[in-house]
Coordinates of C-alpha atoms (C1' of nucleotides) in Angstrom, one line a residue:
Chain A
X1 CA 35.6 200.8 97.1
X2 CA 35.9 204.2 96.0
X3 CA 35.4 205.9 92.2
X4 CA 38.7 206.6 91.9
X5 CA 39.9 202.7 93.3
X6 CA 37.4 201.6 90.8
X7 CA 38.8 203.9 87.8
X8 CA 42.7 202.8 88.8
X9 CA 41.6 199.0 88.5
X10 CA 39.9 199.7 85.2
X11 CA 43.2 201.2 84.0
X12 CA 44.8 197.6 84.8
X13 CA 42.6 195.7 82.4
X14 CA 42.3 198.0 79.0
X15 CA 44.7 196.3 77.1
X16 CA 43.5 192.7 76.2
X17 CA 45.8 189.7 74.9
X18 CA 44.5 185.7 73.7
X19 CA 46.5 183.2 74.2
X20 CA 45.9 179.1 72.9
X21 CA 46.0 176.5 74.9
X22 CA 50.1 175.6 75.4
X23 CA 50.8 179.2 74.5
X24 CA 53.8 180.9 76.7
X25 CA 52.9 184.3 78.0
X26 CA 56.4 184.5 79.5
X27 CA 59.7 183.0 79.2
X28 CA 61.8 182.4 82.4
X29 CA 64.8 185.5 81.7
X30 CA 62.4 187.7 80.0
X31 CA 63.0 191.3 80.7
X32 CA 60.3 191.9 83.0
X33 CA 58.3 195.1 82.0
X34 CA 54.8 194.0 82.0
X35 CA 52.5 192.3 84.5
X36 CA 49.4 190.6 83.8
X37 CA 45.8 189.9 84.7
X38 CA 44.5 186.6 84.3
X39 CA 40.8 187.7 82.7
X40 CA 39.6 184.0 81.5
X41 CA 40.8 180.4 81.2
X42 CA 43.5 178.8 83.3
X43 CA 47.7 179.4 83.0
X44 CA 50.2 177.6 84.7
X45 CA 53.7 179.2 86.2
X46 CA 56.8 177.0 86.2
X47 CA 60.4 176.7 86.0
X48 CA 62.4 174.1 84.1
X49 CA 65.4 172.1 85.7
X50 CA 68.8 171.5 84.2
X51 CA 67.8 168.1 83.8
X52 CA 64.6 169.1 81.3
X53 CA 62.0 168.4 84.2
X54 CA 59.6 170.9 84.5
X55 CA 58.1 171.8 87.9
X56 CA 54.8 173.8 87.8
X57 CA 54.8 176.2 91.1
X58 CA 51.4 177.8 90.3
X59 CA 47.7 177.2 88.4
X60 CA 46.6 180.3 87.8
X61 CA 42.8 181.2 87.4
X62 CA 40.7 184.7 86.3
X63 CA 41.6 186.8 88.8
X64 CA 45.3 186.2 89.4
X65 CA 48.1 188.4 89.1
X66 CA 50.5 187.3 87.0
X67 CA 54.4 188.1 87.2
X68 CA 53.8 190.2 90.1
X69 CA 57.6 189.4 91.1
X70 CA 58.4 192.0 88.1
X71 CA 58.3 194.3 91.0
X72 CA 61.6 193.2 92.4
X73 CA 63.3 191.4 89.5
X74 CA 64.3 192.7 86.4
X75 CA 64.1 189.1 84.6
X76 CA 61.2 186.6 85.2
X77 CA 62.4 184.1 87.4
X78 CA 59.6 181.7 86.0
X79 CA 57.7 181.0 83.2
X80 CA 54.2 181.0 82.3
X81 CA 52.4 179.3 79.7
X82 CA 48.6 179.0 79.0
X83 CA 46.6 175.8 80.3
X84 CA 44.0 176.1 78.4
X85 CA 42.7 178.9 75.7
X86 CA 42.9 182.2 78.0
X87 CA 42.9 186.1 78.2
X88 CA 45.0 188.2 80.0
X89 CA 45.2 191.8 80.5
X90 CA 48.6 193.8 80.3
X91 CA 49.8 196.6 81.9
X92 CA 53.2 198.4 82.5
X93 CA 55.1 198.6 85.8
X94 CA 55.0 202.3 86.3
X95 CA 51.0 201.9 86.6
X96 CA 51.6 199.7 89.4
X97 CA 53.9 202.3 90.8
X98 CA 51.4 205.2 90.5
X99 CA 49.0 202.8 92.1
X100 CA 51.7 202.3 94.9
X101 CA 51.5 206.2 95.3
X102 CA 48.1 207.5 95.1
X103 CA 45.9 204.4 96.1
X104 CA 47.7 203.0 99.1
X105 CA 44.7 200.9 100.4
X106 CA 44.5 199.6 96.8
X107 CA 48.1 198.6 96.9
X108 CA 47.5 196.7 100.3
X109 CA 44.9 194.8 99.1
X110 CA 47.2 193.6 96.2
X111 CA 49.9 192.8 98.5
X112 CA 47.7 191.3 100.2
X113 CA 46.1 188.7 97.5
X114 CA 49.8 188.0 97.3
X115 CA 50.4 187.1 100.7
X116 CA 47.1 184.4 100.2
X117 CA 49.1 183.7 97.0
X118 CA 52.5 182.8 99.0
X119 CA 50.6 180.7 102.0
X120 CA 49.4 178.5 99.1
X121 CA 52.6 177.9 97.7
X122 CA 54.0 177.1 101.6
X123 CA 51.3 174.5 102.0
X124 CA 52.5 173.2 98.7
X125 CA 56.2 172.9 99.7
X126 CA 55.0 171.4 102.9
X127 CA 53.4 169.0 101.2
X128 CA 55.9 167.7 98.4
X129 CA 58.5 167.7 101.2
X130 CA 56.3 166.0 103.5
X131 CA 53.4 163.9 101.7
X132 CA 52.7 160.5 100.2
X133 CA 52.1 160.6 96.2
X134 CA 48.2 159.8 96.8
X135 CA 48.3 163.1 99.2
X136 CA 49.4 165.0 96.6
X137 CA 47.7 163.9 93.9
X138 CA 44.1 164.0 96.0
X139 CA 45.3 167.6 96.8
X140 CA 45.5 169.0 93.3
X141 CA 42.3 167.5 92.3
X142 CA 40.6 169.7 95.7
X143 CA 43.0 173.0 94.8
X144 CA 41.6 172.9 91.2
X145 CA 38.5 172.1 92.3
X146 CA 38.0 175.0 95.1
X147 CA 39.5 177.3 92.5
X148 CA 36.8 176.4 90.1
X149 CA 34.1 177.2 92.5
X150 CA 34.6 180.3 93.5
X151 CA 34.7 181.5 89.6
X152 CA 31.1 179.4 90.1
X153 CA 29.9 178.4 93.4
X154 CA 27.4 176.5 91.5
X155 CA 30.2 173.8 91.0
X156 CA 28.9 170.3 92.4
X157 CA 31.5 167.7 93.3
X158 CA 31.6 166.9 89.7
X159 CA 34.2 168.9 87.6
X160 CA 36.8 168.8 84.4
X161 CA 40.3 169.1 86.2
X162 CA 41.2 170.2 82.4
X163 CA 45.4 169.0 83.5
X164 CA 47.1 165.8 81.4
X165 CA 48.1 163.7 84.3
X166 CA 51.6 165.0 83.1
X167 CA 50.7 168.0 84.1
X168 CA 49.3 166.4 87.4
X169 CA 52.5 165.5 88.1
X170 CA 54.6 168.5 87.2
X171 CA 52.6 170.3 90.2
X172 CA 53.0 167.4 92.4
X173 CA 56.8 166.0 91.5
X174 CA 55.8 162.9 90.0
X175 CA 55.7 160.6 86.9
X176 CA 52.9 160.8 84.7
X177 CA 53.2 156.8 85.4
X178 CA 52.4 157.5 88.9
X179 CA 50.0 160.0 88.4
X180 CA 47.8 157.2 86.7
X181 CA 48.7 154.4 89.2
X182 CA 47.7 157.2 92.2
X183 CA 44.4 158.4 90.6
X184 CA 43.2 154.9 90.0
X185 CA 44.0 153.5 93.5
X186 CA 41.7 156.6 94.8
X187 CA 39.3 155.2 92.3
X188 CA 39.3 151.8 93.9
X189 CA 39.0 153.2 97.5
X190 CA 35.9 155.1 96.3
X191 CA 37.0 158.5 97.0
X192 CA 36.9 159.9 93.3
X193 CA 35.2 158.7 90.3
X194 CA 36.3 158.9 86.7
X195 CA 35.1 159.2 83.4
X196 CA 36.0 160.7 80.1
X197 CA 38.1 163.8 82.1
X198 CA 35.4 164.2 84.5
X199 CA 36.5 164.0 88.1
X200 CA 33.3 163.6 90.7
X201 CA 34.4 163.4 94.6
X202 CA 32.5 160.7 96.2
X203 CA 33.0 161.3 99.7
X204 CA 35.2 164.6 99.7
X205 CA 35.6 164.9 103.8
X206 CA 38.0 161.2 103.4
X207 CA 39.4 163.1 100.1
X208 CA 40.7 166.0 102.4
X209 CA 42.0 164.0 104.8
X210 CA 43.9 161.7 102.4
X211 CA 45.0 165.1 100.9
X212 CA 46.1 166.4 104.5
X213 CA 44.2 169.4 103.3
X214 CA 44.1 172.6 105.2
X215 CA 41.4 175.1 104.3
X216 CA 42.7 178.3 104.6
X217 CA 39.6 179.8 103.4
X218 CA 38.6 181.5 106.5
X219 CA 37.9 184.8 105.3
X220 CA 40.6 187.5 104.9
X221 CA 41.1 190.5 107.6
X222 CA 41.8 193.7 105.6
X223 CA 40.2 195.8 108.3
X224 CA 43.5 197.6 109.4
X225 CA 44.2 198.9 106.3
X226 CA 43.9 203.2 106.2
X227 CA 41.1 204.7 105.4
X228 CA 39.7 204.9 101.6
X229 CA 41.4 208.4 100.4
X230 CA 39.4 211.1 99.0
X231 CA 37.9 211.0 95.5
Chain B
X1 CA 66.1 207.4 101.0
X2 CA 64.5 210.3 102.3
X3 CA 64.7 211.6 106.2
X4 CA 60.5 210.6 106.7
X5 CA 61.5 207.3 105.8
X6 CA 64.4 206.7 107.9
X7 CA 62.2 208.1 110.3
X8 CA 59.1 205.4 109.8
X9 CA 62.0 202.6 109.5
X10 CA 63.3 203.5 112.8
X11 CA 59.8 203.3 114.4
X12 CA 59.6 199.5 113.3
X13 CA 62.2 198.9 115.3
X14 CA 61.6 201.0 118.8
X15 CA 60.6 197.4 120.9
X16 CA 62.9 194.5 120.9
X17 CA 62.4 191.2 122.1
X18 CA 65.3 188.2 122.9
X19 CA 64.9 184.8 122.0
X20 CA 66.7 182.0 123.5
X21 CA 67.6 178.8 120.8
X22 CA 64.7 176.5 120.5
X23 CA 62.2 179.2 121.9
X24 CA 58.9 179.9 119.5
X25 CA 58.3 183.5 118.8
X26 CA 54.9 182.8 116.6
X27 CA 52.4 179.4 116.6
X28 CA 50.4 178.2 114.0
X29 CA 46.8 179.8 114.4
X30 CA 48.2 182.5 116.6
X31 CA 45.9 185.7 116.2
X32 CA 48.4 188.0 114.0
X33 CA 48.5 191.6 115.0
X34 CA 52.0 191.4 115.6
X35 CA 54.8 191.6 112.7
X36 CA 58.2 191.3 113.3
X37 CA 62.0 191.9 111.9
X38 CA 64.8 189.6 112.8
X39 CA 67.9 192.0 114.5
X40 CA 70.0 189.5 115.4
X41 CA 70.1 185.7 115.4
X42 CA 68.9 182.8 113.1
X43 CA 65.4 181.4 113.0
X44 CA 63.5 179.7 110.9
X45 CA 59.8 179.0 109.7
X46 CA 57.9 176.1 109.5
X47 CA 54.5 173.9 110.2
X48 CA 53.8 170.7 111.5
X49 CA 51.6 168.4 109.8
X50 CA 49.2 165.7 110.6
X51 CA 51.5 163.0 111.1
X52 CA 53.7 165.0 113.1
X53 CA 56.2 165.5 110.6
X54 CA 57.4 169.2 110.4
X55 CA 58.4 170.9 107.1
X56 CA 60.5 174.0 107.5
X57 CA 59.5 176.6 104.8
X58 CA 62.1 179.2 105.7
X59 CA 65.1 180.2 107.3
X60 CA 65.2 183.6 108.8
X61 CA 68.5 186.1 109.0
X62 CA 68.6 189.7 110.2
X63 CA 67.1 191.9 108.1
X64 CA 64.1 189.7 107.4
X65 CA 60.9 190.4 107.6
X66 CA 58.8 187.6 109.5
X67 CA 54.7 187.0 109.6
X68 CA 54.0 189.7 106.3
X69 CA 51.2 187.1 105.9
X70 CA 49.9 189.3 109.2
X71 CA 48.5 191.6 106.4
X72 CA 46.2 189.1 104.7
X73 CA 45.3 186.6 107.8
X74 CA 44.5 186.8 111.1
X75 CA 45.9 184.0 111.7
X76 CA 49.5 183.0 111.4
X77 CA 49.6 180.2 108.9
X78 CA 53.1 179.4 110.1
X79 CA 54.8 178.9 113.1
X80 CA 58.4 180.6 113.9
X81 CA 61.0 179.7 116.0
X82 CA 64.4 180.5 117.0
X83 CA 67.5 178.3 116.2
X84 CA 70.3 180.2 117.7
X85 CA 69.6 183.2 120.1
X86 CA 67.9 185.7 118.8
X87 CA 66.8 189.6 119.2
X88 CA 63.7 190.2 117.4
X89 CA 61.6 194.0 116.9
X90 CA 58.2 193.9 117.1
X91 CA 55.7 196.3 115.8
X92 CA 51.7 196.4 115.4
X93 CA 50.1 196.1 111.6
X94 CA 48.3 199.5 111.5
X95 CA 51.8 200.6 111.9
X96 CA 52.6 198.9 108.7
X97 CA 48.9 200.7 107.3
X98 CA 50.8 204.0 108.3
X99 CA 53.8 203.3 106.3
X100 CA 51.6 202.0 103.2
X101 CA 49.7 205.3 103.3
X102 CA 52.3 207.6 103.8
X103 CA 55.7 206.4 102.4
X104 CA 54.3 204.7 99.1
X105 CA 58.1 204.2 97.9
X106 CA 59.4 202.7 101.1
X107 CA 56.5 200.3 101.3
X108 CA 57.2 199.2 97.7
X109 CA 60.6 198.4 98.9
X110 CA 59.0 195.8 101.6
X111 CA 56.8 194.5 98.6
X112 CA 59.6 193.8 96.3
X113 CA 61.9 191.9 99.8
X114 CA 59.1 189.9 99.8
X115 CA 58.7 189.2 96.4
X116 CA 62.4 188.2 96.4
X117 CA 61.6 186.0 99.3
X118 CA 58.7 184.4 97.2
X119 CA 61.0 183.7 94.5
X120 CA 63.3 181.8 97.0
X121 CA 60.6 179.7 98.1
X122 CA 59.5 178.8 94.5
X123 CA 63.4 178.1 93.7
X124 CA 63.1 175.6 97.2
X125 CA 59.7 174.4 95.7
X126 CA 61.2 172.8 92.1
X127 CA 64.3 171.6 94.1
X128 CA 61.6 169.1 96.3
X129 CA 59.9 168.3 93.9
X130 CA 62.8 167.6 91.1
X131 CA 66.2 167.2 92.3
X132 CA 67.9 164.5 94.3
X133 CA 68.5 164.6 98.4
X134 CA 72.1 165.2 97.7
X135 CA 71.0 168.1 95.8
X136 CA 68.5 169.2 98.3
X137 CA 71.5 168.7 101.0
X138 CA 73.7 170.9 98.7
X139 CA 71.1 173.6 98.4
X140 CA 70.8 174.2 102.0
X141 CA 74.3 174.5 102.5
X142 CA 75.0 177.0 100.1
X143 CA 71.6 179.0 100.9
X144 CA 72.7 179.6 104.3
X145 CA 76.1 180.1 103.6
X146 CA 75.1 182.7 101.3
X147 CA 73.2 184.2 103.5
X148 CA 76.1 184.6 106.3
X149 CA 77.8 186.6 103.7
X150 CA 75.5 189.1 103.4
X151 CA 75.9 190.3 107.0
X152 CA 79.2 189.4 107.0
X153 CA 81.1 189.8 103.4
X154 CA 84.4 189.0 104.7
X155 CA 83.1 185.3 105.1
X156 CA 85.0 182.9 102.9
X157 CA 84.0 179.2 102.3
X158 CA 84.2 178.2 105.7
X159 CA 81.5 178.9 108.1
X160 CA 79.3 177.1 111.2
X161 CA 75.8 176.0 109.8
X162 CA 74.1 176.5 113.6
X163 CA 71.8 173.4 112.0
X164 CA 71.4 169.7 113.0
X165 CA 71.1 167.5 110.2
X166 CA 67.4 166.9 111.9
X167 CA 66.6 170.5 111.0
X168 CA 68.7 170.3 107.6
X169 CA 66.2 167.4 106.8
X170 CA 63.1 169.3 107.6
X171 CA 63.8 171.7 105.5
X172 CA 64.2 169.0 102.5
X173 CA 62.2 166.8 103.2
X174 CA 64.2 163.9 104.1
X175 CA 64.8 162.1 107.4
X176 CA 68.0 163.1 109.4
X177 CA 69.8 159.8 109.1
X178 CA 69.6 160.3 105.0
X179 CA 70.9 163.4 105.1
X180 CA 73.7 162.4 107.6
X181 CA 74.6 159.9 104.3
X182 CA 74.5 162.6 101.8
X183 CA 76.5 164.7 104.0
X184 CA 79.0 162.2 104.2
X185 CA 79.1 161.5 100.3
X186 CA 79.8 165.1 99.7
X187 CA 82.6 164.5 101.9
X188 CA 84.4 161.6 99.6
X189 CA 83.7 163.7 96.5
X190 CA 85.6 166.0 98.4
X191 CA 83.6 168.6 97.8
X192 CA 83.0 169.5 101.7
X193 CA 84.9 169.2 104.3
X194 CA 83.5 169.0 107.8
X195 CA 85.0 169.0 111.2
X196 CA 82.8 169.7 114.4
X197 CA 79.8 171.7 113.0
X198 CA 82.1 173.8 110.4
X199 CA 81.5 173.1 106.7
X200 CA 83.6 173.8 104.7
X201 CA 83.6 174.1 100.3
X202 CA 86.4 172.5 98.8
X203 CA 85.0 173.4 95.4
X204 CA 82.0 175.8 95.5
X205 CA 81.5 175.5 91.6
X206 CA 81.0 171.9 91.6
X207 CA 78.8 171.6 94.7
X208 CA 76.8 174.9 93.0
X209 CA 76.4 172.7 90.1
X210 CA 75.1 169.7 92.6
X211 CA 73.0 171.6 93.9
X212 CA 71.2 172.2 90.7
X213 CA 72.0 175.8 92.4
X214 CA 70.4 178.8 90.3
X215 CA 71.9 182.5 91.8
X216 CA 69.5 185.0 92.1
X217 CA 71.8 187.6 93.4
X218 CA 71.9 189.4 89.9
X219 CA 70.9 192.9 91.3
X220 CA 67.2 194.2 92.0
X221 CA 66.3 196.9 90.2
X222 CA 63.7 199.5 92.0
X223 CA 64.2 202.6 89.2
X224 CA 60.7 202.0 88.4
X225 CA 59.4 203.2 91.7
X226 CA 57.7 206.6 92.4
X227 CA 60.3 209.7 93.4
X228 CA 60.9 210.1 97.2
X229 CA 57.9 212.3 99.1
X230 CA 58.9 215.4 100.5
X231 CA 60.2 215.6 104.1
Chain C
dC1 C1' 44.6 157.6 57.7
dG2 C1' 49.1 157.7 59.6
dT3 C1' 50.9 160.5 63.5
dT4 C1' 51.0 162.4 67.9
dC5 C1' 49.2 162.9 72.4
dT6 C1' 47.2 160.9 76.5
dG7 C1' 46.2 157.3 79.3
dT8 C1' 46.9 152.4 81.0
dT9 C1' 49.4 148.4 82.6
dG10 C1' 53.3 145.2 83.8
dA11 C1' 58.1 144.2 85.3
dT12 C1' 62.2 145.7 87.4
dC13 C1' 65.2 149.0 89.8
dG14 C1' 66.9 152.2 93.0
dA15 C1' 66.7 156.1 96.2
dA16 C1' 65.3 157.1 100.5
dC17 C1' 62.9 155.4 104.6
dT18 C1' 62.6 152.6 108.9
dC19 C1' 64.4 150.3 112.6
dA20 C1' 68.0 149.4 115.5
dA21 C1' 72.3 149.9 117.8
dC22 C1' 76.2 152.4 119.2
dT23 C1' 79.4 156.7 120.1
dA24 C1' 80.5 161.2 121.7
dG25 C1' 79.5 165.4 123.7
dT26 C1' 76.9 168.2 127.2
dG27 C1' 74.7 169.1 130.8
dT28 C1' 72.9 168.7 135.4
dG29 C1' 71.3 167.4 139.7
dG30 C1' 72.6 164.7 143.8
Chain D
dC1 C1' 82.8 165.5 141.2
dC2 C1' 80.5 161.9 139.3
dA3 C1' 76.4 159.3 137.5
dC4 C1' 72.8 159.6 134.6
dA5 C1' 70.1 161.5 131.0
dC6 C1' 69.7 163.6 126.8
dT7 C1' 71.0 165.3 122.4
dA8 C1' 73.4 164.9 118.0
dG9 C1' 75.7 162.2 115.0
dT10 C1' 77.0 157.6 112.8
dT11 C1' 76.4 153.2 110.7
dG12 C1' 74.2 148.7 109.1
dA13 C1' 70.3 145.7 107.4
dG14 C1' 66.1 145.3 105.4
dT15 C1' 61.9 147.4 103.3
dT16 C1' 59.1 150.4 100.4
dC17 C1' 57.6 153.9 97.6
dG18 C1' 57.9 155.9 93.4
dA19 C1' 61.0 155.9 89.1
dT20 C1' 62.2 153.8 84.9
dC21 C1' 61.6 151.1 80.9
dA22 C1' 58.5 149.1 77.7
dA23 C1' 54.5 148.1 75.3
dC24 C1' 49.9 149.0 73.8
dA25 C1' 45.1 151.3 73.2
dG26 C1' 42.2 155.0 72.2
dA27 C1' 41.4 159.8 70.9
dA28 C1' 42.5 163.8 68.5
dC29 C1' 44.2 165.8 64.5
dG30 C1' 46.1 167.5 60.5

DNA sequence: CGTTCTGTTGATCGAACTCAACTAGTGTGG
DNA sequence: CCACACTAGTTGAGTTCGATCAACAGAACG
């Protein structure tokens, strides 16, 4: 990456915001001005139904662009609220725009962690069309769990999921009821074990198949992007 | 827009390709050098999991970009397929790399369709996970109908699906002969009307609100992008 | 030290699936 | 030109998965 890349995606992170667990960062029909950086903790994006039911589309983890749909959309057309205690850093859609302009392979690679972004969420809508509740539930626990690890690839099999089982079943289009009834059964079959809000995988290759898991984790191919540009 | 990026929007579209109905125009794991925009036709997206079942994540009208995910994998993660006869143009990524380095603003504009495309797919996402098959059923209908009218404003509340209800179902998530039902029950609520493949909406306010339908269409708004570059 | 949140468990209900049979339209090859 | 096959749609009967309702236990918390 070049000095000048380097400078630009400083100027994304210089303004800091905290946010408590449960804490909205933005409400669905906001004006959308701002876009955000997730710098610690773990957010959530969602959308509430006429009906009251919430569906979460998105866990969001350090690293993740936030609201990036400001780009298009004047309003939010989702919320996001804070999963546990978290930082973000702000900045103001005109800084994306002069990125846009003056660091074109910078701008790539955003649109590009977006694209990774929107594959996710098409394995996720395969899934809740075309999964069993266990599937679903197993595949959360491996999402959350791959996401952990690569903030520390020291991470074991053994991990805090840090979601209610509510929440476990707002991602997964579920009852909290079910939730409980799903993560038990993969209890029994020895798959996972439990204790205290500690998940552990006990034999993660039959996990990922119950999950009809697909690793897209093959690395990414930026190589066709232009050249760096000067200074 | 300015003449240069007429220009570069005219040189995405030098080679066409033809598609006959059923034909696939990208696989699953394909190597993706190749990216694509629909001229003429319907297709769709979709992948097919484990158990055979297929999930259909998209439906594609002119206009549309197809396999953007090109720029982060080099693998399509979706397959694509035709279902009416189709005329697609096809053009290499560095092309795209061209356009990112050289026509900031236009390139912008491709980030934001696809934004509003990811904001379609999260609006398809809550309705699996949270609303009812008649919904879901609903949804579709007026998606695509929608859709038609772009290209063709003169379109009223009468139009030809080109679906089966087999497709309709992959794309909800539910099996043909259940959507066949639901299709019928928004028939004796009169609030379709059907006769050989043509739908027609008896009351497009009330099957909106069956649909648990949410209109995006409010306008994009771009102002915040860099001027045009010269020539 | 009550109140609230989260998790657990049982009983019952209902939406959507599965299986199966049948019809109508559309080719299509002999 | 017809017989056969194939696709798409329709309908009924029975089953199952996950929702709903309800009750309770423990932890967290002000």
């Amino acid at each position: 990456m070049s000095p000048a890349e380097t400078a630009a995606l400083h100027r994304l992170e210089e303004r800091e915001r905290t946010l408590r667990r449960g804490a909205a960062l933005v409400r669905e029909n906001d004006a959308a001005t701002e876009l955000f950086i997730l710098k610690r903790g773990m957010m959530m994006s969602f959308v509430i139904l006429d009906d009251g039911s919430r569906q979460i589309l998105r866990f969001l983890f350090p690293g993740d662009m936030i609201a990036l749909s400001a780009i298009a959309y004047p309003r939010a057309p989702e919320s996001v609220a804070a999963l546990s205690d978290s930082v973000v850093c702000a900045f103001e859609r005109p800084l994306l725009a002069r990125i846009a302009a003056d660091q074109p392979r910078l701008f790539a690679a955003v649109v590009a962690l977006d694209q990774m972004e929107r594959v996710a969420l098409t394995d996720r809508l395969a899934g809740l069309g075309r999964t069993s509740a266990k599937a679903r539930v197993a595949s959360v626990l491996l999402e959350v769990r791959n996401r952990l690890r690569r903030l520390d690839p020291a991470l074991g099999d053994s991990f805090v999921p840090g979601l209610t089982q509510e929440e476990i079943g707002d991602a997964t289009g579920l009852t909290a009821v079910h939730v409980n009834r799903m993560l038990r059964q993969l209890e029994e079959e020895r798959l996972i074990a439990r204790e205290s809000g500690r998940v552990t995988f006990l034999d993660e290759a039959r996990l990922a198949r119950a999950a009809n898991h697909v690793d897209r984790l093959s690395g990414l191919d930026l190589s066709w992007l232009p050249a760096p540009t000067a200074g």
